Coordinates of C-alpha atoms in Angstrom, one line a residue:
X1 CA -115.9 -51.5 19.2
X2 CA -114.1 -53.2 16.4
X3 CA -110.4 -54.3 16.3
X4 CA -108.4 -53.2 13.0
X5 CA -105.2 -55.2 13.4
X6 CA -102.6 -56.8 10.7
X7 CA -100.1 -58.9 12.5
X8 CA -97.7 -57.2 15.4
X9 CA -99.6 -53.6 14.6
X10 CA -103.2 -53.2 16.0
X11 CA -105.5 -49.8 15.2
X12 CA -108.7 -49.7 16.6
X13 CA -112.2 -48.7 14.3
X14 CA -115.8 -48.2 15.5
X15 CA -118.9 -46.5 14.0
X16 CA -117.1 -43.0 15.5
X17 CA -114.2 -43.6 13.2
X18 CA -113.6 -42.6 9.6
X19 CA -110.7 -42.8 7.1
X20 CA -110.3 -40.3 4.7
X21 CA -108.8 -40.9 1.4
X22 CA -108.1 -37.5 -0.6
X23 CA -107.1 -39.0 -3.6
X24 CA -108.1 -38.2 -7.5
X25 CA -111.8 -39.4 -8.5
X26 CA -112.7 -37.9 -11.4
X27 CA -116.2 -39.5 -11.7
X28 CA -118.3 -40.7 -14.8
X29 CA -121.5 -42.0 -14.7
X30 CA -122.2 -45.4 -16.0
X31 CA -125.1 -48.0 -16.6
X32 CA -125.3 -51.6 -15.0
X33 CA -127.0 -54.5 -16.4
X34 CA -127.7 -57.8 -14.2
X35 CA -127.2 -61.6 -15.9
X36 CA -129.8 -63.8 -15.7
X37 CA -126.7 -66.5 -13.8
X38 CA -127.0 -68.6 -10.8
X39 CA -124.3 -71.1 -9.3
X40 CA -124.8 -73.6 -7.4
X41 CA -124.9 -73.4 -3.8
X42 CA -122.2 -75.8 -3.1
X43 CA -120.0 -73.6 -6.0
X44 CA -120.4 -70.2 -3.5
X45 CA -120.0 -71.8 -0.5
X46 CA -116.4 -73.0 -1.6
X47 CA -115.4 -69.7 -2.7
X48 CA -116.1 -68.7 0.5
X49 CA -113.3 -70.8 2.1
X50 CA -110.3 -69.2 1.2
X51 CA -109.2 -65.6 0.2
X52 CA -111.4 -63.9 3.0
X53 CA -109.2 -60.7 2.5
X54 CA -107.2 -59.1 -0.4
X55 CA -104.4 -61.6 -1.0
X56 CA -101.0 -59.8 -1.0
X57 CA -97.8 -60.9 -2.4
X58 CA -95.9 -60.6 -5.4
X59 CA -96.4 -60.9 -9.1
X60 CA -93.7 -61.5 -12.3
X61 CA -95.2 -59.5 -15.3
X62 CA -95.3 -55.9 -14.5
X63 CA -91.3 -56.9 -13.2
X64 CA -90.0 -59.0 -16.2
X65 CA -93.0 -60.1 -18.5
X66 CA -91.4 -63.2 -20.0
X67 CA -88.0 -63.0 -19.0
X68 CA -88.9 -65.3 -15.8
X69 CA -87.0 -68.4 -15.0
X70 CA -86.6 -70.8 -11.6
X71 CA -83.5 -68.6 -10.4
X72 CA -84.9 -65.3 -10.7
X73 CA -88.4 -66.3 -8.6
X74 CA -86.4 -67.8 -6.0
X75 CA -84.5 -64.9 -5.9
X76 CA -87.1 -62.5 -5.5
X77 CA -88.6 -64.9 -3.0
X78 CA -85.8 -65.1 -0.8
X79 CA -85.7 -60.9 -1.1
X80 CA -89.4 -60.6 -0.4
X81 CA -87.7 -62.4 3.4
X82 CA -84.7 -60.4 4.0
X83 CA -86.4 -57.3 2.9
X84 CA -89.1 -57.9 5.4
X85 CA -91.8 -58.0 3.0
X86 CA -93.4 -61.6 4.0
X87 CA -93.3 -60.1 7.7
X88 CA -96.1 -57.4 6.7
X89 CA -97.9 -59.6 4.5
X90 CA -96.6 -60.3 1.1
X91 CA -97.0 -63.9 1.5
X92 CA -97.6 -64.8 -2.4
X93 CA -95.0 -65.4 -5.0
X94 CA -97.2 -65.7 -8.5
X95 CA -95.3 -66.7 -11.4
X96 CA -97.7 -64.9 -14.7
X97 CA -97.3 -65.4 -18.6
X98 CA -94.6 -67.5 -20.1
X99 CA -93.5 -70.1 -17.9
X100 CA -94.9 -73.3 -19.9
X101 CA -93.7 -75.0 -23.5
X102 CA -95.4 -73.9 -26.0
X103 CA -97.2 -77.7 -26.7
X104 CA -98.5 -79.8 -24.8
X105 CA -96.7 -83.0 -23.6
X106 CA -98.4 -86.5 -25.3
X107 CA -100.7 -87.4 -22.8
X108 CA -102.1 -83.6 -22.7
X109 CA -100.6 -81.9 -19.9
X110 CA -98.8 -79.0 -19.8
X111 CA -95.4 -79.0 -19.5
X112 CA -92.9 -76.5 -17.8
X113 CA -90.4 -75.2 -19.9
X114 CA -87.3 -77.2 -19.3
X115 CA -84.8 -74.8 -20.2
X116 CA -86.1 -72.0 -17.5
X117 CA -87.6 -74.1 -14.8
X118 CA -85.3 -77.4 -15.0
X119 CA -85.7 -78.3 -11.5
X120 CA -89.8 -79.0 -12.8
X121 CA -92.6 -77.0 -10.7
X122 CA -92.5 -79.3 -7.8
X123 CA -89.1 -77.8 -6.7
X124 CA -90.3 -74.5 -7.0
X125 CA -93.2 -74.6 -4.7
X126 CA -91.3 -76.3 -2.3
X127 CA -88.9 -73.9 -2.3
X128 CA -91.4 -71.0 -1.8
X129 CA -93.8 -72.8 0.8
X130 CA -90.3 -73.2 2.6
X131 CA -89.9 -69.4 2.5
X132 CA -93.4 -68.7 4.5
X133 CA -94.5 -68.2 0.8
X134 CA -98.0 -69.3 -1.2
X135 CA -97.6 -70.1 -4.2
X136 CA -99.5 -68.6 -7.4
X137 CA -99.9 -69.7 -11.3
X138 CA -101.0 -68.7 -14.3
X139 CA -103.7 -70.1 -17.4
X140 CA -105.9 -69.0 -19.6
X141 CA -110.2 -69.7 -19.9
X142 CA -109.4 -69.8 -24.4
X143 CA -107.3 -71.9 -26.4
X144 CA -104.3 -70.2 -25.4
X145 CA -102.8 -67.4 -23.1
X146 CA -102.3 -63.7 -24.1
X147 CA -98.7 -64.4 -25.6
X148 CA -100.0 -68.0 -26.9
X149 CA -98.9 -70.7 -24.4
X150 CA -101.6 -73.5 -23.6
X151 CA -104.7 -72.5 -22.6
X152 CA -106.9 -74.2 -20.5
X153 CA -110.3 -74.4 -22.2
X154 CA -111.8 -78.0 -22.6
X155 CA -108.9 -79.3 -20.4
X156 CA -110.2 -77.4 -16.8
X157 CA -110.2 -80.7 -14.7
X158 CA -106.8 -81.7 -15.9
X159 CA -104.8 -78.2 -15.4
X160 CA -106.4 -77.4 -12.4
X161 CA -105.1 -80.7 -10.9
X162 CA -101.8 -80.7 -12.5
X163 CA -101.5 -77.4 -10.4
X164 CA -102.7 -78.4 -7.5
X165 CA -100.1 -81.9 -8.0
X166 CA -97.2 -79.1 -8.6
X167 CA -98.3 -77.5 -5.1
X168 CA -99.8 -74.1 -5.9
X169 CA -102.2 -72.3 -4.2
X170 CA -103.6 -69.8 -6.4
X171 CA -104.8 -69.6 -10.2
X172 CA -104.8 -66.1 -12.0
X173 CA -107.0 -66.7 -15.0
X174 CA -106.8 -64.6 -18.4
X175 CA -109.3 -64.0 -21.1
X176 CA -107.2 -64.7 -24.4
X177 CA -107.8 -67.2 -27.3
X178 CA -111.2 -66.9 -27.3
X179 CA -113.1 -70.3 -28.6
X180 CA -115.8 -69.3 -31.5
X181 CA -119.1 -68.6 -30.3
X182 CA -120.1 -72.2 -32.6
X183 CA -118.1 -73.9 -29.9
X184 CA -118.4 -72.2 -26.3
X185 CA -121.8 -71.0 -26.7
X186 CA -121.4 -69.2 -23.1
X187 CA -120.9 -66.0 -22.5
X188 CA -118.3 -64.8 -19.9
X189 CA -120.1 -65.6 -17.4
X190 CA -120.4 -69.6 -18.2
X191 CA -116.6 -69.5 -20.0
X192 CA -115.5 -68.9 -16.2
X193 CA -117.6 -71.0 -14.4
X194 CA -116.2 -74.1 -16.4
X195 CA -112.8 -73.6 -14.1
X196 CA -114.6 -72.2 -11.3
X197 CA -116.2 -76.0 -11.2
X198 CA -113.9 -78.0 -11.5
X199 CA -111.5 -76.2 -9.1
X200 CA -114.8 -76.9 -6.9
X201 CA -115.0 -80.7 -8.2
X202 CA -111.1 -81.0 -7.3
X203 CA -111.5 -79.5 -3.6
X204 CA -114.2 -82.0 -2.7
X205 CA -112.5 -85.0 -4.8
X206 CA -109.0 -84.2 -2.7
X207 CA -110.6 -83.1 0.7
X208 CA -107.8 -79.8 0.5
X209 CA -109.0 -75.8 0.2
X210 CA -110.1 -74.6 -3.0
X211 CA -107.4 -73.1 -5.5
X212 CA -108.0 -69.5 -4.8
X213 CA -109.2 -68.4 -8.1
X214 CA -108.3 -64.9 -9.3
X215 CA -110.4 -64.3 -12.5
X216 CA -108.9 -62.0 -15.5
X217 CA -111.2 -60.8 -17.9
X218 CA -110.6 -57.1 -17.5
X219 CA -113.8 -55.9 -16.2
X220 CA -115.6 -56.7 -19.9
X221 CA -118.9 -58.2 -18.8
X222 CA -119.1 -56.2 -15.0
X223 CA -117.8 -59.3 -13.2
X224 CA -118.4 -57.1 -9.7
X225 CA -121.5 -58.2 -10.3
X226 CA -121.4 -62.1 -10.9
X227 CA -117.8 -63.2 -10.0
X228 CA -118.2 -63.6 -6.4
X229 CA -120.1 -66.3 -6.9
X230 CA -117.0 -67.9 -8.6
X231 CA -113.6 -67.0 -7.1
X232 CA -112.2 -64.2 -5.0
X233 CA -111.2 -61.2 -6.8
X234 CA -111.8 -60.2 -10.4
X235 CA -110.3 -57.3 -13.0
X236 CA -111.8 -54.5 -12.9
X237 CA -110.3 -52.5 -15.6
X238 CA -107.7 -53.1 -18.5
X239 CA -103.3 -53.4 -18.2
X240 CA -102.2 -50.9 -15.5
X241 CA -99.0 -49.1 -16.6
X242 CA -96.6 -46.8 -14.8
X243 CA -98.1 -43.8 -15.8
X244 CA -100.2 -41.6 -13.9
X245 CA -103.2 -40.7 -16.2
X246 CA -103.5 -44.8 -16.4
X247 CA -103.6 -45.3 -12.6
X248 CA -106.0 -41.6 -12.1
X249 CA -108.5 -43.9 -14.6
X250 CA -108.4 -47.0 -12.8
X251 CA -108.9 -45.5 -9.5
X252 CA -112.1 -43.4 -11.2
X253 CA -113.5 -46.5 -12.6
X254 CA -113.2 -48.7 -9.6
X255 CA -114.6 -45.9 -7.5
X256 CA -118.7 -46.4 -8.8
X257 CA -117.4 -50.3 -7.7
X258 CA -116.1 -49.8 -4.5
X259 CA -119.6 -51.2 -3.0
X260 CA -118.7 -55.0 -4.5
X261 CA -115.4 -55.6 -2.8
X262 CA -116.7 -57.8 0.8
X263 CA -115.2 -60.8 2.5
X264 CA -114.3 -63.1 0.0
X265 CA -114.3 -61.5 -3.1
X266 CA -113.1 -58.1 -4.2
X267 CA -112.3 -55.7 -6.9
X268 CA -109.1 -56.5 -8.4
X269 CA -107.3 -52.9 -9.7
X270 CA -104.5 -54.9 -11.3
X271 CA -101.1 -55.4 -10.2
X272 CA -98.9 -52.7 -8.4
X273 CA -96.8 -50.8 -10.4
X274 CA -94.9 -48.9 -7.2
X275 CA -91.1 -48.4 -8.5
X276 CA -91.6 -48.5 -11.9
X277 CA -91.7 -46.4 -14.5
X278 CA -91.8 -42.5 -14.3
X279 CA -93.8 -42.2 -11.2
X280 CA -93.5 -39.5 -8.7
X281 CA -92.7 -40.4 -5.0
X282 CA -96.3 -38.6 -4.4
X283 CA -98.0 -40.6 -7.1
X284 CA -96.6 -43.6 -6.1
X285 CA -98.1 -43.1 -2.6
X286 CA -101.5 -42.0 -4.4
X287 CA -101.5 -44.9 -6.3
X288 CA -100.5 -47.7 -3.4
X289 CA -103.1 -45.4 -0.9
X290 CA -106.1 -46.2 -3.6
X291 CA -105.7 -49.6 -4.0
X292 CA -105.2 -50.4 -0.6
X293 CA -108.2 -48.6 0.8
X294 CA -110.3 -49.8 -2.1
X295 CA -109.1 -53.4 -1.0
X296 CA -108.1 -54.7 -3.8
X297 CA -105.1 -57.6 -3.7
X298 CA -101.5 -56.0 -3.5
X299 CA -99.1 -57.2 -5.7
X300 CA -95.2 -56.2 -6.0
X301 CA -94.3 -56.2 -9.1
X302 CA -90.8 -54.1 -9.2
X303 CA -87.4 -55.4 -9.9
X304 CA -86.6 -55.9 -6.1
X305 CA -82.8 -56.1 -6.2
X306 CA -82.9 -52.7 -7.0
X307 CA -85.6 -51.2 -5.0
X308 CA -85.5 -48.2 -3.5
X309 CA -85.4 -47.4 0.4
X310 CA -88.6 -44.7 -0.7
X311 CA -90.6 -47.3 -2.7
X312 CA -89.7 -50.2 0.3
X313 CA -91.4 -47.4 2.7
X314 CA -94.0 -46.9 0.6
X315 CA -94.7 -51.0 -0.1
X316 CA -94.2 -51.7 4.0
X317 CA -96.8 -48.8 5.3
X318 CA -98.1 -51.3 8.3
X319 CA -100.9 -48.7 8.9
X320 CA -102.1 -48.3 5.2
X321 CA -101.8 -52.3 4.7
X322 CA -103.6 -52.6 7.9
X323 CA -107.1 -51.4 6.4
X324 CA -106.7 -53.6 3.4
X325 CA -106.3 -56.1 5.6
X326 CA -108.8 -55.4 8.4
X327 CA -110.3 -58.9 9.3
X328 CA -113.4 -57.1 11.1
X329 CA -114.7 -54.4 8.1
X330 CA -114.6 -56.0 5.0
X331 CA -116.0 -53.1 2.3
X332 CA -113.8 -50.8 0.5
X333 CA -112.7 -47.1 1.7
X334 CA -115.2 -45.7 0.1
X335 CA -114.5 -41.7 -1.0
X336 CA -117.1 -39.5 0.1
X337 CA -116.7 -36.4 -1.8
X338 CA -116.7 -37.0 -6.0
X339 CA -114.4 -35.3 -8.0
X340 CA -112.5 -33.5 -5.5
X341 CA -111.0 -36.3 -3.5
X342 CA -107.2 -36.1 -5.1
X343 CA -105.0 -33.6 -6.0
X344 CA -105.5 -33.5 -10.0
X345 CA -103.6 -30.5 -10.9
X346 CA -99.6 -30.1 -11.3
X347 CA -98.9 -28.1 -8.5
X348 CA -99.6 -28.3 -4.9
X349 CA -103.1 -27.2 -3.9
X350 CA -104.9 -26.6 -0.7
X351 CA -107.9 -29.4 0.1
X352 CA -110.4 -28.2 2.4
X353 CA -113.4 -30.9 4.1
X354 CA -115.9 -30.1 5.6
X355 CA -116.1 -33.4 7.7
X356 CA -119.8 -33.9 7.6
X357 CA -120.1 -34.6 3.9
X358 CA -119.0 -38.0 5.0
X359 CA -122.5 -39.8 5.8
X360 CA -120.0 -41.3 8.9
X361 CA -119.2 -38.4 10.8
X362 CA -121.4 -37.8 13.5
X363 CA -123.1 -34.1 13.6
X364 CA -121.5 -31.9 17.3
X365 CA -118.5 -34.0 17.6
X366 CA -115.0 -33.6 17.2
X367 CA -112.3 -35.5 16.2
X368 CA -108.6 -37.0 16.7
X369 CA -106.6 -36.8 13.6
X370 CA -104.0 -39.2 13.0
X371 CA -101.9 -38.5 9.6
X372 CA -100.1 -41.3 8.1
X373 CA -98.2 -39.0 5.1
X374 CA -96.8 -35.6 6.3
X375 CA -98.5 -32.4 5.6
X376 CA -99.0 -28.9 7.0
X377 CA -102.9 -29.0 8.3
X378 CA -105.6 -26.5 9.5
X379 CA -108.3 -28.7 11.6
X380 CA -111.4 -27.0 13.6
X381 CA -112.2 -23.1 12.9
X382 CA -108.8 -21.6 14.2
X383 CA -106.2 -24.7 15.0
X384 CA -103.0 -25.3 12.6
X385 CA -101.3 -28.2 13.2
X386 CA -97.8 -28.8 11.8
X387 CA -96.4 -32.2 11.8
X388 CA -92.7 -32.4 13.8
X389 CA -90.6 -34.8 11.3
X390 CA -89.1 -34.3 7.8
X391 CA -89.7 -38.0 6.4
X392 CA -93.4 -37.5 4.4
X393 CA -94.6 -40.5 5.6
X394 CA -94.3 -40.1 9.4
X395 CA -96.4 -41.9 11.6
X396 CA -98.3 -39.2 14.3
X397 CA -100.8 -38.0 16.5
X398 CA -101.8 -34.4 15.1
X399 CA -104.6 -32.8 17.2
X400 CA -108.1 -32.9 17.3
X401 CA -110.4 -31.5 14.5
X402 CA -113.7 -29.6 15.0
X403 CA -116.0 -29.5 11.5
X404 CA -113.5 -29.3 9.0
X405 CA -109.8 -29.6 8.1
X406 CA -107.6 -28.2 5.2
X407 CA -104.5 -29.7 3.9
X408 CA -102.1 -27.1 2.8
X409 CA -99.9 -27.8 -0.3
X410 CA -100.6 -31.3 -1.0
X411 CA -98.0 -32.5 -3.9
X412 CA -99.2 -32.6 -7.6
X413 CA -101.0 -35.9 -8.0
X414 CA -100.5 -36.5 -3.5
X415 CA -102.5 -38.0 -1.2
X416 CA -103.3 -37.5 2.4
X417 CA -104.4 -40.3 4.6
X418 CA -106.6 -39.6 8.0
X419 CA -107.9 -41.8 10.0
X420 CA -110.4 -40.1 12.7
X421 CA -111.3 -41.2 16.0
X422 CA -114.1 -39.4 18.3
X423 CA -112.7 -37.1 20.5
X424 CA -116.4 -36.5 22.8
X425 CA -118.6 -33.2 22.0
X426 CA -117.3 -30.2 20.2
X427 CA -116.8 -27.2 22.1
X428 CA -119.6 -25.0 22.9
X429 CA -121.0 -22.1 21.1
X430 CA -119.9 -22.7 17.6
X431 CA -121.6 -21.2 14.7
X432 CA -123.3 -21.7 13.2
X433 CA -125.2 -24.7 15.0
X434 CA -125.5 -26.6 12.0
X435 CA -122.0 -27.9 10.3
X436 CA -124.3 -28.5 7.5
X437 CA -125.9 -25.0 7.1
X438 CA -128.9 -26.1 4.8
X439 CA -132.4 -25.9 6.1
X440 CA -130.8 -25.2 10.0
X441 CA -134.1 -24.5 12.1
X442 CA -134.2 -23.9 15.6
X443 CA -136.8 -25.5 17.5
X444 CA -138.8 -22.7 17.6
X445 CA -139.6 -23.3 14.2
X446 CA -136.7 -20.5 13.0
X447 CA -134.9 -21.2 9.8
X448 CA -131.5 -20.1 9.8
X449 CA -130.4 -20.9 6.2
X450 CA -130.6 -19.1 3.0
X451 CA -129.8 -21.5 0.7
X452 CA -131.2 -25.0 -0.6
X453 CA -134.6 -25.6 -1.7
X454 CA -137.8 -25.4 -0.3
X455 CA -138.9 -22.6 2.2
X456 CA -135.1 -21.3 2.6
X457 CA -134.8 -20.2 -1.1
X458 CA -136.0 -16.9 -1.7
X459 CA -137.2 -17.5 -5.6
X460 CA -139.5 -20.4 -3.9
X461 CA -140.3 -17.9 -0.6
X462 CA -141.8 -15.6 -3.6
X463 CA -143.3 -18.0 -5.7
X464 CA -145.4 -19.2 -2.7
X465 CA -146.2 -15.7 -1.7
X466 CA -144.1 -16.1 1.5
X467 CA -142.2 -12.9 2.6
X468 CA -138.3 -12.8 2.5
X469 CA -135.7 -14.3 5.1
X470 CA -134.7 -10.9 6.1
X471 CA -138.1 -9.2 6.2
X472 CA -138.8 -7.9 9.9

């Protein structure tokens, strides 16, 4: 039996449990290529020293892109605590793009801007790690970051300590200003590793954790393939936005991926973008639900002053957050069904599962539903649940299932969460014998199936001269 937990809340997962996502993967095929890279032994194990699980918290850009300054971080720090945000598990505050001078001082360093953070970056962290807060910053692996403030190519060593001297505990790390190939001759791969060393260099040198590193290059070069090996979580895709046809892609792309995300290092879908924008309550849900299952980090990034009692519910689900955060299971939620795992269409639909097409249910058993959003549901061959509150993302118990379920009316773009837990045998008698139908036999050697290849499809059955399924 293994223990799902996440602070003061506690579910419990085994192999006789299963989460279902029914969210939107419209599926692509795509090819994968290998590099011909290896780090250093020392290099992994030091990545695997910090950032075991998706880190949470909050990030500046999606919120207010370069209009940050020292007031308005410590602002939204000290609302992350009195909105009980920290208490679930938001425990970063990562300041993004924007925060530096545009030169370097004298002696090479960067230099905070002075106008915008006048107490310095000393104060700042302080202030945070006083809150129950990690702190995050931002660079850049070219000559300067995405809106042109100092990158941190050929200075790695010196940035990454200047950070660590200002007290942060986390480096995001972008993919802008990109050296000619006459001067890096790397590819992505080695134009990474540069900070990925020396943030390795600087842990041993100072005897404190590694930086956790959180790598930036927008999924360009398949880092789910080679970025463990250098920090924790990497970009899987380009900019999110507040739109749903953006966040339906991202979810479809990282869904091929969802095998890379482990202990230590995971698929990074890009920062939230719950409360902003046009979104739907429903897509909102959708869109928190996917990333969450598919562990990747959780980052507010919302104007928080002005949030919303629905997108605060949403952002606080201690059951949903508990699976990211699930110390025990580290692999992503992976969706079982392709294609038809989300509610694509503009108006409410009806989602029917059959529950062995997960490879996870376990053939003549039944099981207890929980339901973490609110829906009208038909479980087992003649049971219909209804749910007894109004708020859509009640918390409940709803019956057991037998084979299958069916969520009626599921919003445009919605999501339903399950999480299953084996309930003993299924009742006696059902048929047909087989939930999955296909090549059904008794043990008399009697096939009970029609359908499928082989011996129980009737154009085979006459091409080998065999007589037909209903022949007496």
């Amino acid at each position: 039996m293994k223990r799902l937990y996440n602070s003061k809340f506690t579910l419990v997962l085994s192999f006789k449990t299963l989460l279902v996502l029914a969210a939107v993967l419209v599926a692509a095929l795509a090819g994968t290529f290998m590099y011909p890279y290896k780090t250093s032994t020392s290099l992994r194990e030091s990545q695997h020293t910090v950032g075991k699980l998706p880190f949470m918290g909050y990030n500046t850009w999606n919120a207010y892109y370069c209009d940050i300054d020292e007031k308005k971080v410590l602002e939204t720090a000290r609302l992350m605590k009195s909105l009980g945000l920290i208490n679930v598990g938001y425990d970063h505050m990562n300041l993004d793009d924007c925060y530096s001078e545009k030169e370097r001082s004298p002696s090479g360093d960067i230099v905070a801007n002075k106008e915008r953070f006048p107490s310095g970056m000393s104060y700042l962290t302080d202030q945070l790690h006083k809150l129950g807060l990690k702190a995050g910053i931002y660079s850049d692996s070219g000559w300067v970051t995405c809106q042109r403030y100092p990158g941190s190519f050929q200075n790695e060593e010196r940035d990454i300590k200047l950070f660590q001297d200002w007290g942060f505990d986390l480096l995001k790390y972008d993919n802008c200003g990109v050296p000619y190939d006459s001067i890096i001759k790397e590819g992505l791969v080695g134009k990474y590793s540069r900070m990925a060393e020396a943030i390795d260099d600087l842990s041993k040198s100072s005897g404190k954790p590694p930086i956790l590193f959180s790598i930036c290059e927008w999924g360009r070069a398949q880092p789910w393939m080679w970025a463990r090996n250098l920090g924790q979580t990497w970009r899987t895709t380009e900019d999110i936005g507040p739109e749903w046809w953006v966040l339906s892609k991202i979810i479809n792309r990282n869904s091929f991926i969802a095998w890379a995300s482990d202990f230590y290092g995971h698929n990074d879908m890009d920062i939230l973008e719950v409360g902003n924008g046009q979104l739907t309550y429903d897509e909102a849900k959708s869109h928190f639900t996917a990333w969450a299952l598919m562990k990747s980090p959780l980052l507010i990034s919302t104007n928080l002053a002005t949030i919303s009692k629905e997108t605060l519910g949403i952002l606080k689900n201690r059951e949903i957050i508990a699976i990211n955060q699930d110390p025990v299971v580290g692999t992503s939620i992976i969706p079982f069904r392709w294609g038809i795992n989300l509610n694509v269409l503009d108006h409410p639909a009806d989602m029917f599962f059959n529950l062995t097409e997960s490879p996870w249910i376990r053939a003549g058993r039944q099981y207890h539903v929980r339901v973490c959003p609110l829906y009208i549901l038909s479980v087992g061959t003649d049971l219909t649940l209804y749910t007894l509150a109004q708020d859509l993302w009640t918390h409940t118990d709803n019956g057991t299932a037998v084979r299958n379920f069916t969520a009626y009316e599921v919003p445009p773009h919605g999501v339903v969460a399950l999480l299953l837990r084996d309930a003993g045998d299924e009742p006696a008698g059902l048929w047909p014998p087989c939930a999955r139908f296909e090549w059904c036999m008794d043990q008399n050697g009697t096939r009970l199936d029609n359908i499928g290849f082989g011996e129980g499809n009737e154009d085979t059955r006459r091409r080998r001269g065999l007589p037909a399924l209903d022949a007496t």
